[in-house]
Short mmCIF file of C-alpha atoms in Angstrom, two decimals:
data_model
loop_
_atom_site.label_atom_id
_atom_site.label_comp_id
_atom_site.label_asym_id
_atom_site.label_seq_id
_atom_site.Cartn_x
_atom_site.Cartn_y
_atom_site.Cartn_z
CA MET A 1 16.07 10.25 21.93
CA ASN A 2 14.49 10.52 18.48
CA ARG A 3 11.25 8.50 18.58
CA LEU A 4 10.55 8.73 14.86
CA PRO A 5 12.43 5.56 13.74
CA SER A 6 10.66 3.42 16.34
CA GLU A 7 7.22 4.82 15.45
CA TRP A 8 7.99 4.31 11.77
CA ARG A 9 8.92 0.68 12.35
CA ARG A 10 5.90 0.10 14.59
CA LEU A 11 3.60 1.08 11.74
CA TYR A 12 5.40 0.24 8.51
CA ALA A 13 8.25 -2.27 8.93
CA PRO A 14 7.23 -5.68 7.49
CA THR A 15 7.93 -7.27 10.89
CA VAL A 16 7.01 -5.33 14.00
CA PRO A 17 10.30 -4.73 15.86
CA GLY A 18 10.95 -5.47 19.49
CA SER A 19 12.30 -3.06 22.03
CA ASP A 20 15.92 -3.38 20.91
CA ALA A 21 17.37 0.08 21.55
CA THR A 22 20.00 -0.27 18.84
CA ALA A 23 17.42 -1.06 16.18
CA GLN A 24 15.25 1.85 17.29
CA ALA A 25 18.21 4.22 17.09
CA ASP A 26 18.87 3.37 13.44
CA LEU A 27 17.92 5.81 10.73
CA ILE A 28 14.73 5.16 8.80
CA ASP A 29 15.52 2.98 5.79
CA GLY A 30 13.05 2.63 2.93
CA THR A 31 14.39 -0.81 2.01
CA GLN A 32 12.84 -2.06 5.25
CA LEU A 33 9.35 -1.64 3.76
CA VAL A 34 9.55 -5.00 1.92
CA ASP A 35 10.51 -8.24 3.67
CA ALA A 36 12.47 -11.20 2.30
CA GLN A 37 9.24 -12.87 1.15
CA GLY A 38 8.15 -9.77 -0.78
CA ARG A 39 5.48 -8.77 1.74
CA VAL A 40 4.57 -5.33 3.04
CA ARG A 41 2.78 -3.65 5.91
CA ALA A 42 2.87 -0.17 4.35
CA LEU A 43 0.44 0.73 1.56
CA VAL A 44 0.79 4.19 0.02
CA LEU A 45 -1.61 6.05 -2.26
CA GLN A 46 -0.66 9.43 -3.72
CA LEU A 47 -2.80 11.99 -5.54
CA GLY A 48 -0.80 14.67 -7.29
CA ARG A 49 0.02 16.61 -10.43
CA PRO A 50 -1.52 18.77 -8.96
CA ALA A 51 -2.15 18.07 -5.29
CA ASP A 52 -5.85 17.97 -4.38
CA TRP A 53 -6.66 17.29 -0.75
CA ARG A 54 -10.36 17.89 -1.31
CA ALA A 55 -10.48 14.86 -3.62
CA LEU A 56 -8.12 12.70 -1.57
CA SER A 57 -10.00 13.48 1.64
CA ARG A 58 -12.94 11.50 0.22
CA LEU A 59 -10.76 8.40 0.41
CA TRP A 60 -9.27 9.33 3.80
CA GLN A 61 -12.76 9.74 5.26
CA GLY A 62 -14.29 6.87 3.30
CA VAL A 63 -12.00 4.14 4.61
CA GLN A 64 -12.87 5.21 8.14
CA LEU A 65 -16.64 5.51 7.62
CA ASP A 66 -17.26 2.69 5.14
CA LEU A 67 -14.57 0.16 6.05
CA ALA A 68 -14.17 1.04 9.76
CA TRP A 69 -10.41 1.35 9.26
CA PRO A 70 -8.22 3.48 11.51
CA ALA A 71 -7.14 6.75 9.92
CA PRO A 72 -4.07 6.49 7.68
CA ALA A 73 -1.21 8.94 8.00
CA ILE A 74 -1.33 11.99 5.74
CA ALA A 75 1.86 13.26 4.11
CA VAL A 76 3.00 15.86 1.63
CA SER A 77 5.40 14.40 -0.91
CA GLY A 78 7.79 17.33 -1.13
CA LYS A 79 7.05 17.50 -4.86
CA ASP A 80 3.52 17.57 -6.23
CA GLY A 81 1.03 15.63 -4.13
CA HIS A 82 -0.56 14.40 -0.92
CA GLN A 83 -0.07 10.82 0.23
CA LEU A 84 -1.99 8.43 2.47
CA TRP A 85 0.10 5.88 4.37
CA PHE A 86 -1.85 2.81 5.49
CA SER A 87 -0.40 0.49 8.14
CA LEU A 88 -1.26 -3.22 8.35
CA ALA A 89 -0.89 -5.23 11.55
CA GLN A 90 0.30 -8.22 9.50
CA PRO A 91 2.30 -8.17 6.23
CA VAL A 92 0.61 -9.18 2.97
CA PRO A 93 1.95 -10.07 -0.50
CA VAL A 94 2.50 -7.17 -2.87
CA ALA A 95 -0.22 -8.41 -5.24
CA GLN A 96 -2.82 -8.29 -2.46
CA ALA A 97 -1.70 -4.84 -1.42
CA ARG A 98 -1.95 -3.46 -4.95
CA ALA A 99 -5.31 -5.12 -5.61
CA LEU A 100 -6.83 -3.44 -2.59
CA LEU A 101 -5.25 -0.05 -3.33
CA THR A 102 -6.61 -0.31 -6.87
CA ALA A 103 -10.07 -1.03 -5.47
CA LEU A 104 -9.84 2.01 -3.18
CA GLN A 105 -8.81 4.16 -6.13
CA ALA A 106 -11.77 2.94 -8.19
CA ARG A 107 -14.25 3.47 -5.38
CA TYR A 108 -13.20 6.88 -4.11
CA LEU A 109 -11.18 8.44 -6.94
CA GLY A 110 -13.00 7.10 -9.97
CA ASP A 111 -13.49 10.62 -11.33
CA VAL A 112 -9.78 11.47 -11.05
CA ALA A 113 -7.46 10.87 -14.00
CA ALA A 114 -5.55 7.64 -13.37
CA ALA A 115 -2.27 9.31 -14.34
CA ARG A 116 -2.54 11.52 -11.25
CA VAL A 117 -2.67 8.57 -8.84
CA ASP A 118 0.35 6.53 -7.73
CA LEU A 119 0.13 3.29 -5.75
CA TRP A 120 2.93 1.69 -3.78
CA PRO A 121 4.29 -0.96 -3.58
CA MET A 122 4.68 -1.56 -7.30
CA THR A 123 6.49 -4.21 -9.31
CA ASP A 124 9.81 -3.07 -10.78
CA ALA A 125 12.26 -5.56 -12.26
CA SER A 126 15.17 -3.18 -11.59
CA ALA A 127 14.41 -2.86 -7.86
CA PRO A 128 15.51 -5.26 -5.09
CA GLN A 129 13.16 -8.27 -4.95
CA GLY A 130 11.39 -6.83 -8.01
CA VAL A 131 9.40 -4.43 -5.83
CA ARG A 132 9.65 -0.67 -5.50
CA HIS A 133 8.07 1.18 -2.59
CA ALA A 134 7.41 4.84 -1.85
CA ALA A 135 10.20 7.13 -0.71
CA VAL A 136 10.47 7.45 3.05
CA ILE A 137 8.79 10.35 4.86
CA PRO A 138 10.39 12.67 5.87
CA ALA A 139 13.44 12.68 3.62
CA GLU A 140 16.16 14.98 2.35
CA PRO A 141 14.58 17.07 -0.43
CA ASP A 142 15.56 16.79 -4.08
CA ARG A 143 15.03 20.55 -4.35
CA PRO A 144 15.98 23.13 -1.72
CA GLU A 145 13.19 23.97 0.73
CA HIS A 146 10.93 21.17 -0.56
CA TRP A 147 10.72 18.79 2.40
CA SER A 148 8.34 15.85 2.58
CA ALA A 149 6.58 15.38 5.91
CA PHE A 150 3.63 13.87 7.70
CA VAL A 151 0.96 16.47 8.44
CA ALA A 152 -2.10 16.71 10.66
CA PRO A 153 -5.52 16.31 8.97
CA ASP A 154 -6.56 19.89 9.68
CA LEU A 155 -3.39 21.20 8.02
CA ALA A 156 -3.56 19.06 4.86
CA PRO A 157 -5.67 21.54 2.84
CA ILE A 158 -3.16 24.37 3.19
CA PHE A 159 -0.58 22.37 1.20
CA ASN A 160 -2.68 22.14 -1.98
CA ASP A 161 -0.61 24.73 -3.84
CA THR A 162 2.72 23.85 -2.23
CA PRO A 163 2.75 20.20 -1.04
CA TRP A 164 6.00 20.54 0.88
CA LEU A 165 7.61 22.18 3.90
CA ASP A 166 10.06 25.02 3.43
CA LEU A 167 12.04 23.90 6.49
CA PRO A 168 13.02 20.47 7.83
CA PRO A 169 10.11 18.99 9.82
CA ASN A 170 10.49 18.69 13.57
CA LEU A 171 11.30 15.01 14.17
CA GLU A 172 9.55 14.89 17.53
CA GLY A 173 6.46 16.38 15.94
CA GLN A 174 6.61 13.76 13.18
CA ALA A 175 6.90 11.00 15.78
CA GLU A 176 3.92 12.41 17.68
CA LEU A 177 1.75 12.33 14.55
CA LEU A 178 2.62 8.67 13.96
CA ALA A 179 2.20 7.76 17.63
CA ARG A 180 -1.53 8.54 17.37
CA LEU A 181 -2.05 5.99 14.59
CA VAL A 182 -2.88 2.29 14.79
CA SER A 183 -2.59 -0.49 12.23
CA ILE A 184 -5.37 -2.16 10.27
CA SER A 185 -6.13 -5.50 11.92
CA PRO A 186 -6.26 -8.78 9.95
CA ASP A 187 -10.05 -8.92 10.43
CA GLU A 188 -10.47 -5.35 9.17
CA TRP A 189 -8.28 -6.19 6.17
CA GLU A 190 -10.28 -9.31 5.30
CA GLU A 191 -13.62 -7.51 5.69
CA ALA A 192 -12.45 -4.68 3.44
CA GLN A 193 -11.36 -7.14 0.75
CA ALA A 194 -14.81 -8.70 0.81
CA GLN A 195 -16.61 -5.35 0.77
CA LEU A 196 -14.51 -4.04 -2.12
CA GLY A 197 -14.77 -7.24 -4.14
CA VAL A 198 -11.09 -8.10 -3.77
CA THR A 199 -11.00 -11.85 -3.17
CA ARG A 200 -8.09 -14.16 -2.55
CA ALA A 201 -7.50 -17.62 -3.98
CA ALA A 202 -5.94 -20.57 -2.19
CA PRO A 203 -2.38 -21.59 -3.16
CA PRO A 204 -2.03 -24.70 -5.35
CA THR A 205 -1.76 -28.03 -3.56
CA PRO A 206 1.55 -29.97 -3.70
CA THR A 207 -0.01 -32.53 -6.07
CA ALA A 208 -1.32 -29.95 -8.52
CA ALA A 209 0.18 -29.61 -12.00
CA PRO A 210 2.96 -27.04 -12.53
CA PRO A 211 1.67 -23.46 -13.06
CA GLU A 212 2.46 -23.46 -16.77
CA HIS A 213 0.16 -26.44 -17.33
CA ARG A 214 -2.60 -25.59 -14.85
CA THR A 215 -5.95 -24.31 -16.09
CA PRO A 216 -6.63 -20.92 -14.47
CA ALA A 217 -8.99 -21.24 -11.53
CA THR A 218 -12.63 -20.19 -11.67
CA PRO A 219 -15.06 -19.66 -8.77
CA ALA A 220 -16.46 -23.15 -9.43
CA GLU A 221 -13.15 -24.91 -8.78
CA PRO A 222 -12.90 -25.78 -5.06
CA GLN A 223 -9.13 -26.37 -5.18
CA HIS A 224 -8.70 -22.59 -5.76
CA SER A 225 -11.16 -21.19 -3.25
CA PRO A 226 -11.10 -17.36 -3.60
CA THR A 227 -11.32 -16.96 0.15
CA GLY A 228 -8.29 -19.03 1.09
CA PRO A 229 -4.81 -17.77 1.87
CA HIS A 230 -2.52 -16.82 -1.00
CA THR A 231 1.23 -16.34 -1.09
CA ASP A 232 2.03 -16.47 -4.83
CA PRO A 233 1.50 -13.02 -6.42
CA ARG A 234 1.25 -14.41 -9.97
CA ARG A 235 -1.23 -17.10 -8.92
CA PHE A 236 -3.28 -14.48 -7.07
CA LEU A 237 -3.42 -12.16 -10.09
CA LEU A 238 -4.36 -15.02 -12.41
CA ASP A 239 -7.23 -15.99 -10.13
CA VAL A 240 -8.44 -12.39 -9.91
CA MET A 241 -8.25 -12.00 -13.70
CA ASN A 242 -10.27 -15.20 -14.31
CA ASN A 243 -12.80 -14.81 -11.50
CA GLU A 244 -16.09 -13.70 -13.08
CA ALA A 245 -17.45 -12.75 -9.66
CA ILE A 246 -14.94 -9.88 -9.40
CA GLU A 247 -15.70 -6.48 -10.89
CA MET A 248 -14.37 -6.10 -14.44
CA HIS A 249 -12.13 -3.08 -13.74
CA LEU A 250 -10.29 -5.06 -11.04
CA ARG A 251 -9.84 -8.00 -13.41
CA ILE A 252 -8.36 -5.61 -15.98
CA GLU A 253 -5.94 -4.20 -13.38
CA ALA A 254 -4.89 -7.74 -12.48
CA ALA A 255 -4.17 -8.46 -16.14
CA LYS A 256 -2.02 -5.33 -16.38
CA ALA A 257 -0.14 -6.25 -13.22
CA LEU A 258 0.64 -9.70 -14.64
CA LEU A 259 2.77 -8.25 -17.44
CA PRO A 260 5.94 -7.76 -15.34
CA LEU A 261 5.27 -11.08 -13.54
CA ALA A 262 5.07 -13.21 -16.68
CA PRO A 263 7.44 -16.23 -16.56
CA PRO A 264 10.39 -16.24 -18.99
CA ASN A 265 10.04 -18.14 -22.25
#
């Protein structure tokens, strides 16, 4: 039996599946990376154009040493880069996922041109639920003999010049690589947000004014505590953008992310 779909779902499906044999036998489907509420458990960061494992390894090592996170999966894209696949034990809204990925990029890849870095999930009005995620790994190649695949850490450097496999990856080997990985716990996620300066604001109360009439929250307003839970991506980004306690580059990224989330006139 092919173990890869079940290992994939264990790490990256928005809801951790049970032991249903039929579900585990299904093919891997990238649409399963985003749930009905627009939440994700898979966070993907790619460095490419060209691939550079030496630079990306700083991030791979840094999240383990500085944030005490479990190691993310390493993949070659089949095109022009290396990817890191992070797994969360509990799903989070897309805005939270992107805010933290942006913070990781700033901390560990600040000297790398931003155009070489891709972060998923990303907002995309043309995609289902307005969210586009990374292509599944492994997948049928767009070009012959250019397969994407998960790779072991000690093999990642050899794919700098050719970030792909010439032959289809062994599915059992892919499953074995994923089987060694564990998800980031909710406590580890919260601690990383605090350490990286990525804070969360509480959702508006039922008696609050409609969003279009509400004054953006500031750290001094208790009804929008930056440490409370948050389920509205636009509200979250507004609070990040207007929170003077957050680093300026993160506030700028939040402002950029708000563009596709702006309400219609």
